[in-house]
PDB file of C-alpha atoms in Angstrom:
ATOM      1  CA  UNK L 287      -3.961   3.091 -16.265  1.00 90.00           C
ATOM      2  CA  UNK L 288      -2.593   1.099 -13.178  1.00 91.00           C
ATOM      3  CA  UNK L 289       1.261   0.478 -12.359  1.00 94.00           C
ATOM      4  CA  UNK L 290       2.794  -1.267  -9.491  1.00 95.00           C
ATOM      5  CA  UNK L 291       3.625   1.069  -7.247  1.00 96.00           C
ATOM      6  CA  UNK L 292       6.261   0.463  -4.450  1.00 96.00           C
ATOM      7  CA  UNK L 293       5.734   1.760  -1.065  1.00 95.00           C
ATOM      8  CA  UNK L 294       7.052   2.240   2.227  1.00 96.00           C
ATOM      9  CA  UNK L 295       5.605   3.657   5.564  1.00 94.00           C
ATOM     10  CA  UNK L 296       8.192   4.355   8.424  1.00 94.00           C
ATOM     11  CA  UNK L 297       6.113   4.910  11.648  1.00 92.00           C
ATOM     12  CA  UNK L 298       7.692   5.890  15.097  1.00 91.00           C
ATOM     13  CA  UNK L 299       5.865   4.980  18.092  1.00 91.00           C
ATOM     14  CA  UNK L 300       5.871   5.180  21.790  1.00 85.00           C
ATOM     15  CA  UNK L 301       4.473   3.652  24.492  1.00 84.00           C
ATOM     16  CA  UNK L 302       2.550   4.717  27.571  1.00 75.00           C
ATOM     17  CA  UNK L 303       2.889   3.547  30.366  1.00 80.00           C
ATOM     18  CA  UNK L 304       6.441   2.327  28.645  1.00 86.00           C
ATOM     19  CA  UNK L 305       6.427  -1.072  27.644  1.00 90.00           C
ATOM     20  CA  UNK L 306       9.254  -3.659  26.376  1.00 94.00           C
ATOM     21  CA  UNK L 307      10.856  -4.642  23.279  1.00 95.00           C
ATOM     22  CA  UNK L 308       8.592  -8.027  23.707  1.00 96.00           C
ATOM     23  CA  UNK L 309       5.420  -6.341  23.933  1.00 94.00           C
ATOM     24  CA  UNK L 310       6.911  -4.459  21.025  1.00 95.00           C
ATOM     25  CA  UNK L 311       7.793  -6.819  19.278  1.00 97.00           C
ATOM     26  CA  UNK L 312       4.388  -8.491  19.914  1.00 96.00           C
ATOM     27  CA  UNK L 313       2.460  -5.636  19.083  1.00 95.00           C
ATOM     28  CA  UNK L 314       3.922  -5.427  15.630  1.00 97.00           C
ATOM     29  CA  UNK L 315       3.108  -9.369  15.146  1.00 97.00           C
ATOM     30  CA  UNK L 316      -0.033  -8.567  15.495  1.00 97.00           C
ATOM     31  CA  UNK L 317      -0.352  -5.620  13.174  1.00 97.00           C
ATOM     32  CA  UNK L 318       1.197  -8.104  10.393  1.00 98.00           C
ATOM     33  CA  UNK L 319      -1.700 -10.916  11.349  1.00 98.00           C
ATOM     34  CA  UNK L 320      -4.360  -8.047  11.110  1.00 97.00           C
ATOM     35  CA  UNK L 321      -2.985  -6.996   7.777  1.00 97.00           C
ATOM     36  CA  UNK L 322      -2.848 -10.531   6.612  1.00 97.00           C
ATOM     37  CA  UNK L 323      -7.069 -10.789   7.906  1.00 97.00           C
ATOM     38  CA  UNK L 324      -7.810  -8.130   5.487  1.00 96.00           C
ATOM     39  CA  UNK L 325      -5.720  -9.012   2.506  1.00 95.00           C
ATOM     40  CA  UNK L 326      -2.535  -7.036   2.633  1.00 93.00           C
ATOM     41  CA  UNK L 327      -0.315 -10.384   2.582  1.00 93.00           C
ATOM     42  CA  UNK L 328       2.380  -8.812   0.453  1.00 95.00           C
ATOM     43  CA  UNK L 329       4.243  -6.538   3.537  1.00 97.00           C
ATOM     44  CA  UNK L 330       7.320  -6.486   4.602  1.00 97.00           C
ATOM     45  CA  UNK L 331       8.229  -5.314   8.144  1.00 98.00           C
ATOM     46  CA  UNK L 332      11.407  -3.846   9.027  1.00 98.00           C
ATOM     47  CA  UNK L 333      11.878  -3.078  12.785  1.00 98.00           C
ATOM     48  CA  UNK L 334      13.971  -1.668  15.395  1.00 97.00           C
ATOM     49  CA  UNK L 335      12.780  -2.697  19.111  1.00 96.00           C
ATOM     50  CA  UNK L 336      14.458  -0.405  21.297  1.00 95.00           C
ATOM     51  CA  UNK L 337      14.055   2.928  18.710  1.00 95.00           C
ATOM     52  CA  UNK L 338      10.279   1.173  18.569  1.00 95.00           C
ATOM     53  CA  UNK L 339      10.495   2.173  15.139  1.00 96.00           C
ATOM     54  CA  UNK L 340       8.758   0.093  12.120  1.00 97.00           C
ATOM     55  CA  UNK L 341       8.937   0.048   8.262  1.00 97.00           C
ATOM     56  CA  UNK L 342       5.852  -1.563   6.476  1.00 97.00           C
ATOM     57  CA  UNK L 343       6.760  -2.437   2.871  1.00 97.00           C
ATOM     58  CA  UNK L 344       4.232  -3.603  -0.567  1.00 97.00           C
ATOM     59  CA  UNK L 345       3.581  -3.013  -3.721  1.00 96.00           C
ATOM     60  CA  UNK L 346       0.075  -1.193  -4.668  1.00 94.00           C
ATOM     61  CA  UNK L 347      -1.631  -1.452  -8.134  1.00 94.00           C
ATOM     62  CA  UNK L 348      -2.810   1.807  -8.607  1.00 95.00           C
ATOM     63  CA  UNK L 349      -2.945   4.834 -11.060  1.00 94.00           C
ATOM     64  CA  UNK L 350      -0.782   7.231  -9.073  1.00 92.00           C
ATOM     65  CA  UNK L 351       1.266   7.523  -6.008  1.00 92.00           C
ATOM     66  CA  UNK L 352      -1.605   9.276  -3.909  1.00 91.00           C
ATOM     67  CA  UNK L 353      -4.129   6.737  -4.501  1.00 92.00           C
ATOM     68  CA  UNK L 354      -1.881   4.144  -3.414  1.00 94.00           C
ATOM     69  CA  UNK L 355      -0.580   5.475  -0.360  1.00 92.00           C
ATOM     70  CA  UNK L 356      -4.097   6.187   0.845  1.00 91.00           C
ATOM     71  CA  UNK L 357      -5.255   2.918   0.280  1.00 93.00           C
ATOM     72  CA  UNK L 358      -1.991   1.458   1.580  1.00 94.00           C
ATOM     73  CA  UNK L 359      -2.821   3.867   4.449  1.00 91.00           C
ATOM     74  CA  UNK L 360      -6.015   2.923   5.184  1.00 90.00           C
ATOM     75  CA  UNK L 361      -5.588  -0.578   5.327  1.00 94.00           C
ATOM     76  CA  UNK L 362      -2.382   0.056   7.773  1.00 93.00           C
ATOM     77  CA  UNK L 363      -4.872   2.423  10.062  1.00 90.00           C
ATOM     78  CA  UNK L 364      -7.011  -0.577   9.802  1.00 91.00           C
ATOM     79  CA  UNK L 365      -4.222  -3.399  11.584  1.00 95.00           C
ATOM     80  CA  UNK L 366      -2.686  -0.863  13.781  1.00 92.00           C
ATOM     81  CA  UNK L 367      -5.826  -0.126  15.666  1.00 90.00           C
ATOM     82  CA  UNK L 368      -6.993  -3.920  15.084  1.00 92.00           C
ATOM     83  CA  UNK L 369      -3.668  -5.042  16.950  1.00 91.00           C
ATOM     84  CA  UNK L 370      -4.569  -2.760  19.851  1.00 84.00           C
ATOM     85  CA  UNK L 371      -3.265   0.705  18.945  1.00 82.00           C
ATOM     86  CA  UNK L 372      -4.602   3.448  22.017  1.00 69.00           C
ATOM     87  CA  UNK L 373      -6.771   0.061  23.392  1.00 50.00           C
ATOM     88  CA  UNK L 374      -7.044   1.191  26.986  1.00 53.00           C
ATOM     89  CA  UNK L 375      -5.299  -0.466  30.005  1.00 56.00           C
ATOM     90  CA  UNK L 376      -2.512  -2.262  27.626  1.00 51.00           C
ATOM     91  CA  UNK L 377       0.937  -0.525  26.753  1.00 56.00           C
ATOM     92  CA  UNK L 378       0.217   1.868  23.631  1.00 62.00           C
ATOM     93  CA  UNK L 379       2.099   2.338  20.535  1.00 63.00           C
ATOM     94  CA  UNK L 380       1.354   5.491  18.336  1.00 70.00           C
ATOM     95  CA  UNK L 381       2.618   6.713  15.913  1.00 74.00           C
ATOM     96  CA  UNK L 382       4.948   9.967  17.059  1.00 79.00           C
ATOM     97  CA  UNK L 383       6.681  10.056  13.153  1.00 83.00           C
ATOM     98  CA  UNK L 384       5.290   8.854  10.094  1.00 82.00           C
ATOM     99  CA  UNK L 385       6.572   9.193   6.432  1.00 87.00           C
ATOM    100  CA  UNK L 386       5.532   7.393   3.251  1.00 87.00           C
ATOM    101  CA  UNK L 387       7.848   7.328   0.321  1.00 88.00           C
ATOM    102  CA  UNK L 388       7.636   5.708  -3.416  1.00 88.00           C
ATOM    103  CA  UNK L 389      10.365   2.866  -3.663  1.00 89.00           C
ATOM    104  CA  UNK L 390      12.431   2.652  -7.135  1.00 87.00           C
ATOM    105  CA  UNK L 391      12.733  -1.031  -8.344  1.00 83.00           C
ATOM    106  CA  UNK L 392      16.092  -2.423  -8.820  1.00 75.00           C
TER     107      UNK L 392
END
């Protein structure tokens, strides 16, 4: 049996060679238009620039927590290295810290 399933990935990157909080910024755009190309319209992104830290936000309809964050996963995988993630020659932001937690509903 499915259930909505909140979720939340916090990911810490970094940048080499360093790059701004507007490349940032534009970097993480572009990992919300990727998820958007393959379906995942229902994220939320919370960021903070100068810690270059992100929190991606849905809701999965799954039949347990693991299946959900491994699809959730996957399709995250999927925009990071869509948007550019370790693409050669540009600033790149990877992942140093990632965690991925169940959300209670209010």
């Amino acid at each position: 049996m499915k259930t909505e399933i909140r979720l939340a990935a916090e990911m810490t990157f970094f940048a080499d060679p360093d790059g701004t909080d507007g490349q940032f910024e534009a970097f993480l755009d572009e990992v919300m238009e990727q998820l958007n190309a393959i379906g995942r319209e229902d994220v939320d992104l919370a960021a903070r620039l100068p810690d270059r830290y992100a929190e991606f936000e849905t809701t999965v309809e799954a039949a347990d927590f693991n299946i959900a964050g491994a699809g959730f996963m996957m399709d995250l995988r999927t925009a990071l290295h869509a948007a550019g993630c370790n693409t050669a020659d540009w600033p790149r932001f990877a992942p140093s810290h990632q965690h991925v937690r169940e959300l209670q509903t209010a």
